[in-house]
CSV table of C-alpha atoms in Angstrom, one decimal:
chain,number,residue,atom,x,y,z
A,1,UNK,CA,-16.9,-21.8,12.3
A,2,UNK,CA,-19.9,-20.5,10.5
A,3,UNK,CA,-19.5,-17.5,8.9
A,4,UNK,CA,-22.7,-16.7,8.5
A,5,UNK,CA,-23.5,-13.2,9.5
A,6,UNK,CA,-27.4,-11.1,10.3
A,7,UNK,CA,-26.6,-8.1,8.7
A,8,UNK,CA,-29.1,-4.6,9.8
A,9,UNK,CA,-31.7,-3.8,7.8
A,10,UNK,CA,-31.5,-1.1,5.3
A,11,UNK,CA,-30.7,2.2,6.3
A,12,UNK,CA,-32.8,5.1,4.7
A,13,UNK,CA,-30.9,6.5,1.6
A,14,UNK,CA,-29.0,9.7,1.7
A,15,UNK,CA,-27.7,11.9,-1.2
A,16,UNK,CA,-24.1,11.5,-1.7
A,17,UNK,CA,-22.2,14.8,-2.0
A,18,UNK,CA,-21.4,16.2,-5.0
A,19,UNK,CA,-17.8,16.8,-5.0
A,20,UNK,CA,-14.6,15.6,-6.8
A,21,UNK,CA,-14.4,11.5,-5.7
A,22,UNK,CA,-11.0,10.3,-5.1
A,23,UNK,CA,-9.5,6.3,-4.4
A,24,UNK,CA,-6.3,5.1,-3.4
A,25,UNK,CA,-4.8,1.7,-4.2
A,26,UNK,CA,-4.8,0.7,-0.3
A,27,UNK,CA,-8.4,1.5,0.3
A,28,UNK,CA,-9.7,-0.1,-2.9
A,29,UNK,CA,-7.7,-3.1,-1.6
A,30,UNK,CA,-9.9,-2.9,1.5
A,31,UNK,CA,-12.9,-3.0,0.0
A,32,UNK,CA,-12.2,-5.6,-2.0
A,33,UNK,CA,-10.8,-7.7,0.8
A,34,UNK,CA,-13.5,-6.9,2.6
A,35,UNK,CA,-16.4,-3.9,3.0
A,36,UNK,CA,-16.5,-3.6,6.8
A,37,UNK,CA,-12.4,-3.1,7.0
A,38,UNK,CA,-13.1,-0.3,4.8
A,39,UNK,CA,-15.9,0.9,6.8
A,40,UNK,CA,-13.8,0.6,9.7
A,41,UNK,CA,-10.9,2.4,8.3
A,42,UNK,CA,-12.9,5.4,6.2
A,43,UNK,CA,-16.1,5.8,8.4
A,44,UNK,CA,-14.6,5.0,12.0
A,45,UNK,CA,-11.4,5.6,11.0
A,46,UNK,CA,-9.9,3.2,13.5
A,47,UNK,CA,-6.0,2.9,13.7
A,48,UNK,CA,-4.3,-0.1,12.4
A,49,UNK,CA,-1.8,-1.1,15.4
A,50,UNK,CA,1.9,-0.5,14.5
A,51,UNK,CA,4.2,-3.2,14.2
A,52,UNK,CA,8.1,-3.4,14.6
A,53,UNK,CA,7.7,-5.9,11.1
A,54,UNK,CA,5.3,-2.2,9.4
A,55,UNK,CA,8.3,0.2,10.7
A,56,UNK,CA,11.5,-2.4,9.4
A,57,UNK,CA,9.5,-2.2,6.1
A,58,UNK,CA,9.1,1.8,6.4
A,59,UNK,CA,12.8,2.0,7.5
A,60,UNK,CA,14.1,-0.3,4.7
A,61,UNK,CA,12.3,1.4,2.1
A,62,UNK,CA,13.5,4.7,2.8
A,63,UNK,CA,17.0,3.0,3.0
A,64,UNK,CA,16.9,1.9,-0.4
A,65,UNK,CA,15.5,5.4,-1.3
A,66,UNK,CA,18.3,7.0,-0.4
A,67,UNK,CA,21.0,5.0,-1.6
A,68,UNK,CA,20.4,6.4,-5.2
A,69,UNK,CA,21.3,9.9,-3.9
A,70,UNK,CA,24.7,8.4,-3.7
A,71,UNK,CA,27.3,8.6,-6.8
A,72,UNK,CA,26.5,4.5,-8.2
A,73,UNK,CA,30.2,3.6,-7.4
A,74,UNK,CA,29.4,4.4,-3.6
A,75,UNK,CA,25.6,1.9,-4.0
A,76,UNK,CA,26.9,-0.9,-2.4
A,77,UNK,CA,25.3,-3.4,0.4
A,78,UNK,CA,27.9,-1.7,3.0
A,79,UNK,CA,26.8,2.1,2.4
A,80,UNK,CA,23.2,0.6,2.4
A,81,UNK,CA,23.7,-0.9,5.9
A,82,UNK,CA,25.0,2.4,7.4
A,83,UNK,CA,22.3,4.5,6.0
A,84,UNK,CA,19.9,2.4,8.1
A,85,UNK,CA,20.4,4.2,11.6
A,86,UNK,CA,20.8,7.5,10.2
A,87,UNK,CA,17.2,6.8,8.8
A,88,UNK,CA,15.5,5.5,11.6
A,89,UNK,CA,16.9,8.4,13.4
A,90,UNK,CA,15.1,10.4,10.3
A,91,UNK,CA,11.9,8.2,11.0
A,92,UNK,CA,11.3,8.6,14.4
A,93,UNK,CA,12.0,12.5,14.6
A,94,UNK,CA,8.9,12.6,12.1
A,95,UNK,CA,6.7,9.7,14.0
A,96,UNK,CA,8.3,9.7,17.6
A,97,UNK,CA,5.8,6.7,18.7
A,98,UNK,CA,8.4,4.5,16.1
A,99,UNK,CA,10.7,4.3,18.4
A,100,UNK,CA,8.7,2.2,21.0
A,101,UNK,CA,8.6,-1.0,18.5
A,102,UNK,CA,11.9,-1.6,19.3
A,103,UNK,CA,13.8,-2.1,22.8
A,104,UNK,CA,17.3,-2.1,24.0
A,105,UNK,CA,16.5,-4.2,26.7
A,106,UNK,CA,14.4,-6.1,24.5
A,107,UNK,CA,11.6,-6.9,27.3
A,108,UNK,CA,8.5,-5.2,25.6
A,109,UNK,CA,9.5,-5.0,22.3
A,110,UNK,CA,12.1,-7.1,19.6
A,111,UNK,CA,15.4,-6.5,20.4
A,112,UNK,CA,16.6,-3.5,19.2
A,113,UNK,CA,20.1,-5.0,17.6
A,114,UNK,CA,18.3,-8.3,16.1
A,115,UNK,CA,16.0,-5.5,14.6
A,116,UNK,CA,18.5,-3.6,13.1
A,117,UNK,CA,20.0,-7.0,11.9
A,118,UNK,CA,17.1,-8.3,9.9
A,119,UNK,CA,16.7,-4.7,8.1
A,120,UNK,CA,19.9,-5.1,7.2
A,121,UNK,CA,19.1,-8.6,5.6
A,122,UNK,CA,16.6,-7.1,3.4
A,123,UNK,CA,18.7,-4.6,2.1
A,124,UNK,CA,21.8,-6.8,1.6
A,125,UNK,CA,18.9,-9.4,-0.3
A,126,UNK,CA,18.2,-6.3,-2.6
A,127,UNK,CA,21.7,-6.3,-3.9
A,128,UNK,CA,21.0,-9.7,-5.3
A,129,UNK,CA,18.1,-8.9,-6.9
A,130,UNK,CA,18.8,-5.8,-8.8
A,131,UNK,CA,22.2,-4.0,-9.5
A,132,UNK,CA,22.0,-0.5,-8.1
A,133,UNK,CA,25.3,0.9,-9.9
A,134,UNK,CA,23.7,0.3,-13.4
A,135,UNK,CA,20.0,1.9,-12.3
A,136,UNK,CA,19.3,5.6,-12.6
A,137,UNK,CA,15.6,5.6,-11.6
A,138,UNK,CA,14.1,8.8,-13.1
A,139,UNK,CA,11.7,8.8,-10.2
A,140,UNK,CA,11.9,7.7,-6.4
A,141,UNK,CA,8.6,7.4,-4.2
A,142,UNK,CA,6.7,9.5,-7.2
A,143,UNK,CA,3.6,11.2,-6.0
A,144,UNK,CA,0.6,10.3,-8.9
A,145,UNK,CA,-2.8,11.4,-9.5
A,146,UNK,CA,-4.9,11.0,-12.6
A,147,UNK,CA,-8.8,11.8,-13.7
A,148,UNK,CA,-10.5,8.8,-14.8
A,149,UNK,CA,-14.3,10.1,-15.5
A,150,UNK,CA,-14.4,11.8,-12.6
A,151,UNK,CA,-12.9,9.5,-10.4
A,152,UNK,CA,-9.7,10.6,-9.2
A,153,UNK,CA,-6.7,7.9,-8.7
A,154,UNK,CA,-4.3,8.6,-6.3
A,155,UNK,CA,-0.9,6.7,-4.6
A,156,UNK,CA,2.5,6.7,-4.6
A,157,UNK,CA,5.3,4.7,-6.7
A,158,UNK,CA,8.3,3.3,-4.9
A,159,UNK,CA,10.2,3.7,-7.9
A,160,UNK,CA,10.2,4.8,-11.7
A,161,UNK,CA,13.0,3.3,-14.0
A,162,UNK,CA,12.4,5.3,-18.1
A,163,UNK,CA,14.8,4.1,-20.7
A,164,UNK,CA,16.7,6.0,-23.0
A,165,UNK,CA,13.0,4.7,-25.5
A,166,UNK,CA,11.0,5.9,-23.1
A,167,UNK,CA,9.4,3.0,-21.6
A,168,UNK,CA,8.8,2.9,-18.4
A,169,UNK,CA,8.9,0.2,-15.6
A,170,UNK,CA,7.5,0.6,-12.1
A,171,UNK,CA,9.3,-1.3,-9.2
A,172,UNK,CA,7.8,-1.8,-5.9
A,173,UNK,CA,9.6,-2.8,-2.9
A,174,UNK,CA,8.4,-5.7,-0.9
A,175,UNK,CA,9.8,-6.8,2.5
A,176,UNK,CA,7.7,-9.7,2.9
A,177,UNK,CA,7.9,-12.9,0.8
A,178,UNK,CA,5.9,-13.1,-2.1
A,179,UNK,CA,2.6,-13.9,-2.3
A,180,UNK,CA,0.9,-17.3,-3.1
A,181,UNK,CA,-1.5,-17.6,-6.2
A,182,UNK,CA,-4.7,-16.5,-4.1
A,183,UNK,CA,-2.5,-12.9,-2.9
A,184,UNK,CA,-0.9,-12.7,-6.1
A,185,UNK,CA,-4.2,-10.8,-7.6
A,186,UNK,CA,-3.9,-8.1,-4.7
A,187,UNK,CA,-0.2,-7.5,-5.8
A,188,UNK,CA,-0.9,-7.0,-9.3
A,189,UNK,CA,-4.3,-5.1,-8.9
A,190,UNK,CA,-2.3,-2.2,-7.2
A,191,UNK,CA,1.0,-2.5,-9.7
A,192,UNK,CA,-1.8,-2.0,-12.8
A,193,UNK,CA,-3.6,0.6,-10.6
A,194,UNK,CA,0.0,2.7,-10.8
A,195,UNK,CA,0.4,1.5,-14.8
A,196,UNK,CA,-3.4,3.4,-15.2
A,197,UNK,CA,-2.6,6.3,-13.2
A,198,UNK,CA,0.9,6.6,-15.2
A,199,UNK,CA,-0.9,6.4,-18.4
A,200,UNK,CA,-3.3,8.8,-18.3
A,201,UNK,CA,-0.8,11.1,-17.2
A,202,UNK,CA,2.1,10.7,-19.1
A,203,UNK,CA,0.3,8.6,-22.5
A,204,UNK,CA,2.4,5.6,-22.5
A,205,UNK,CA,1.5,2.2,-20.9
A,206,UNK,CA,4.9,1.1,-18.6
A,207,UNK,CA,6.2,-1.6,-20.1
A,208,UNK,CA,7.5,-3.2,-16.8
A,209,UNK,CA,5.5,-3.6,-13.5
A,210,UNK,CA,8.3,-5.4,-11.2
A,211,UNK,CA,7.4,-6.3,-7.4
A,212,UNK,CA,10.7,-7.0,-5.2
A,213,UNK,CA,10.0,-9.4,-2.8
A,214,UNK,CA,13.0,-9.3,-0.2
A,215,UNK,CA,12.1,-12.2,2.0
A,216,UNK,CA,12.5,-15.0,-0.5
A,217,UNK,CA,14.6,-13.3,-2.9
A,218,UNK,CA,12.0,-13.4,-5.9
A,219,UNK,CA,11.1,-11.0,-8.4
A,220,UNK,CA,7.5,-11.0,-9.6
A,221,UNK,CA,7.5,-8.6,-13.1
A,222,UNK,CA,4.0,-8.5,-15.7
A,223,UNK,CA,3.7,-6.3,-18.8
A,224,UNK,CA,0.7,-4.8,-19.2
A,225,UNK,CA,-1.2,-3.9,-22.3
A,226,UNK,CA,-4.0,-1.2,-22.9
A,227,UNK,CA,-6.5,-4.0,-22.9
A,228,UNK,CA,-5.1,-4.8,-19.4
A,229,UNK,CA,-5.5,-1.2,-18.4
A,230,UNK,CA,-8.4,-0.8,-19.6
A,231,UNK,CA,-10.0,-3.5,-18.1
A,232,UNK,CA,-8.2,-2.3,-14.9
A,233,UNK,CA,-10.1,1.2,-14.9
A,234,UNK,CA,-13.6,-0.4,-15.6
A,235,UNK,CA,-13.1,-2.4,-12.3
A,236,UNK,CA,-12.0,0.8,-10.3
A,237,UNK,CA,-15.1,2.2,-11.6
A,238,UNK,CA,-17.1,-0.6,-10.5
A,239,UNK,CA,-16.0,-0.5,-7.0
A,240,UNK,CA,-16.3,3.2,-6.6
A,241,UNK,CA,-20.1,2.4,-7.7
A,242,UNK,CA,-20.3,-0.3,-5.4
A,243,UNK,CA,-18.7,1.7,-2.5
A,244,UNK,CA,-21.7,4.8,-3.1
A,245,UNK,CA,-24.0,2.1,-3.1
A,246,UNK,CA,-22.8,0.5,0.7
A,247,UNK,CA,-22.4,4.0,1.1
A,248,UNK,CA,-26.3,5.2,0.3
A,249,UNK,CA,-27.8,1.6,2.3
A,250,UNK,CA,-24.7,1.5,5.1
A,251,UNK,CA,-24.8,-2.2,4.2
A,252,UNK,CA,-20.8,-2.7,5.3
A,253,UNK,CA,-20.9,-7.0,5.3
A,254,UNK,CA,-18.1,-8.5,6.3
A,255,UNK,CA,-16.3,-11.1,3.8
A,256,UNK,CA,-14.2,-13.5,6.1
A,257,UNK,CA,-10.8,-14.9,4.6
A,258,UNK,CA,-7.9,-16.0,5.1
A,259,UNK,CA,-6.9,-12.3,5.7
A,260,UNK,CA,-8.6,-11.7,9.0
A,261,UNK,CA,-5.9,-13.7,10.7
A,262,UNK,CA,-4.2,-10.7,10.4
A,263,UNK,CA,-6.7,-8.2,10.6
A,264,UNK,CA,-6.6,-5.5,13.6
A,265,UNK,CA,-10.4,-5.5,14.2
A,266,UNK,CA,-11.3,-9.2,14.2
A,267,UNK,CA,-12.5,-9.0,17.5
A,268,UNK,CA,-15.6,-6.3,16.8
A,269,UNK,CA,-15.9,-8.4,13.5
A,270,UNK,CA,-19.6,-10.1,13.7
A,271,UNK,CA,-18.2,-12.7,11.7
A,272,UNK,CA,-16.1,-13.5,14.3
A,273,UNK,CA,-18.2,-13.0,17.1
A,274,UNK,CA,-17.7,-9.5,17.6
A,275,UNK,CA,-19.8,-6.3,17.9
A,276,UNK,CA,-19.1,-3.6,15.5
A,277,UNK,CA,-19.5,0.3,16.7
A,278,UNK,CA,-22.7,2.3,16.1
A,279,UNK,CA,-22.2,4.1,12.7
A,280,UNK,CA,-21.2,7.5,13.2
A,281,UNK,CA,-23.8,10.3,12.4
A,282,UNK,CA,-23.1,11.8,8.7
A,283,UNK,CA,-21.4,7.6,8.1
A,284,UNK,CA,-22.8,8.2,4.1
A,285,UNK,CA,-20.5,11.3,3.5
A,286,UNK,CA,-17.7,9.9,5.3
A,287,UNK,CA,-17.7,6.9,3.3
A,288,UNK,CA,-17.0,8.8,0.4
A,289,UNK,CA,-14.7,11.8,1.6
A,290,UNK,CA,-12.0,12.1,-0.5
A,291,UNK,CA,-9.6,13.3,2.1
A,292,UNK,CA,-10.3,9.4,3.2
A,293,UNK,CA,-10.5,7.5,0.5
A,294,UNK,CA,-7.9,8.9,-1.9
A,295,UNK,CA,-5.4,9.7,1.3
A,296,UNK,CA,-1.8,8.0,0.2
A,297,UNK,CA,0.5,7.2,2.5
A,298,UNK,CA,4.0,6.2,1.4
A,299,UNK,CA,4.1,3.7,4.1
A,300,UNK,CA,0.7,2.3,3.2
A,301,UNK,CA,1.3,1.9,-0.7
């Protein structure tokens, strides 16, 4: 299929608002992946259809959040397993629509026990990837933020280890498999967007950055070096710029890959046929609202 796509003529330049500018790993993802998903996610602000394989990765994260608030004796694949209904239970009081990805009578939705059973899979996989009785993370789904010339950097970190040296390395849970060479680049590009964020705040470059990839038991780990960070926060910079500048000429192309097979929107996707909405009224200022494009969602990271 051709991808070729007419795109609209330029629309007249706006001002952009001057106010504090702020990105989030996820959303620099998007436009990197491709500008229209961001458009459709920050200017239309269309909802990505929930999953029962999203929520079993929400529900085992939290799982193995949790664990460490046990004495590490008690951190074993057993007390890991019977966290994971007392969680869900947590989940689903916060976001009741959670609990209609899964079914007891298993007509509309995955089983509700098979569900359960593949969570616990994941978790008991974790125990043969990493040793929770010898861990003592100093921080656990860390909140970070940092000013980098006037661009504020935003997400969240599923999980700080600092040695006794203080060096630091930053884990991130996984419950898919990991990534082939041409998604490997996505992974890292978020674990050095965390290393920037945690070095301009704290003034030490993390010696680790460790992905935990729970569905073929493989552990993906890079050290980064100043150079490497860096070179990290010049590209940041550059896609802010290049997100003002769809931003200014609501030029939002679409760039097809092997990632719209699993894109929500494909089917308003002019690459693929489709018709996207109208732009909203004010679409330059959304582009760039910070409550949008810095928002961090632990679920999302």
């Amino acid at each position: 299929m051709s991808t070729a796509v007419q795109t609209a003529p330029p629309r007249r330049r706006e001002p952009l608002p001057q106010r504090t500018a702020a990105l989030s790993p996820s959303r620099a993802a998007d436009f990197m992946a491709c500008p229209l998903l961001y458009r459709f996610r920050v200017i239309d602000r269309l909802p990505s259809l929930p999953s029962p394989a999203a929520a079993r990765g929400t529900l085992v994260h939290a799982v193995l959040e949790r664990l460490f608030d046990l004495p590490a004796e008690d951190r074993t694949p057993e007390r890991a397993v019977e966290l994971l209904a007392r969680e869900w239970e947590r989940l689903v009081e916060e976001e009741p629509e959670l609990a209609t990805l899964i079914s007891d009578d298993g007509l509309d939705a995955p089983d509700r026990q098979s569900w359960f059973a593949d969570a616990a899979k994941l978790v008991d996989t974790w125990f043969t990837l990493e040793d929770p009785t010898r861990l003592e993370p100093a921080e656990r789904e860390l909140y970070v933020e940092a000013d980098v010339g006037g661009l504020t950097l935003r997400g969240y970190v599923d999980r700080l280890d600092v040695a006794p040296n203080g060096a630091m390395r930053v884990v991130d849970y996984k419950t898919g498999r990991s990534p082939s060479e041409y998604f490997e680049a996505k992974a890292l590009f978020q674990m050095r967007f965390y290393a920037l964020v945690l070095w301009r705040m704290r003034g030490v470059v993390p010696t680790m950055l460790q992905l935990v990839y729970l569905g073929n038991r493989e552990l993906l780990r890079y050290s980064p070096d100043e150079a490497d960070l860096l070179a990290t926060e010049r590209k940041v910079k550059a896609l802010w710029t290049a997100i003002e500048r769809a931003a200014t000429t609501g030029d939002w192309r679409p760039s097809p890959s092997k990632l719209c097979d699993w894109c929500d929107h494909r089917a308003i996707c002019p690459a693929w046929g489709g018709t996207p909405p109208p732009l909203p009224e004010r679409a330059s200022l959304l582009a760039v609202d910070p409550e949008e494009t810095g928002r961090v969602d632990p679920a999302d990271e």
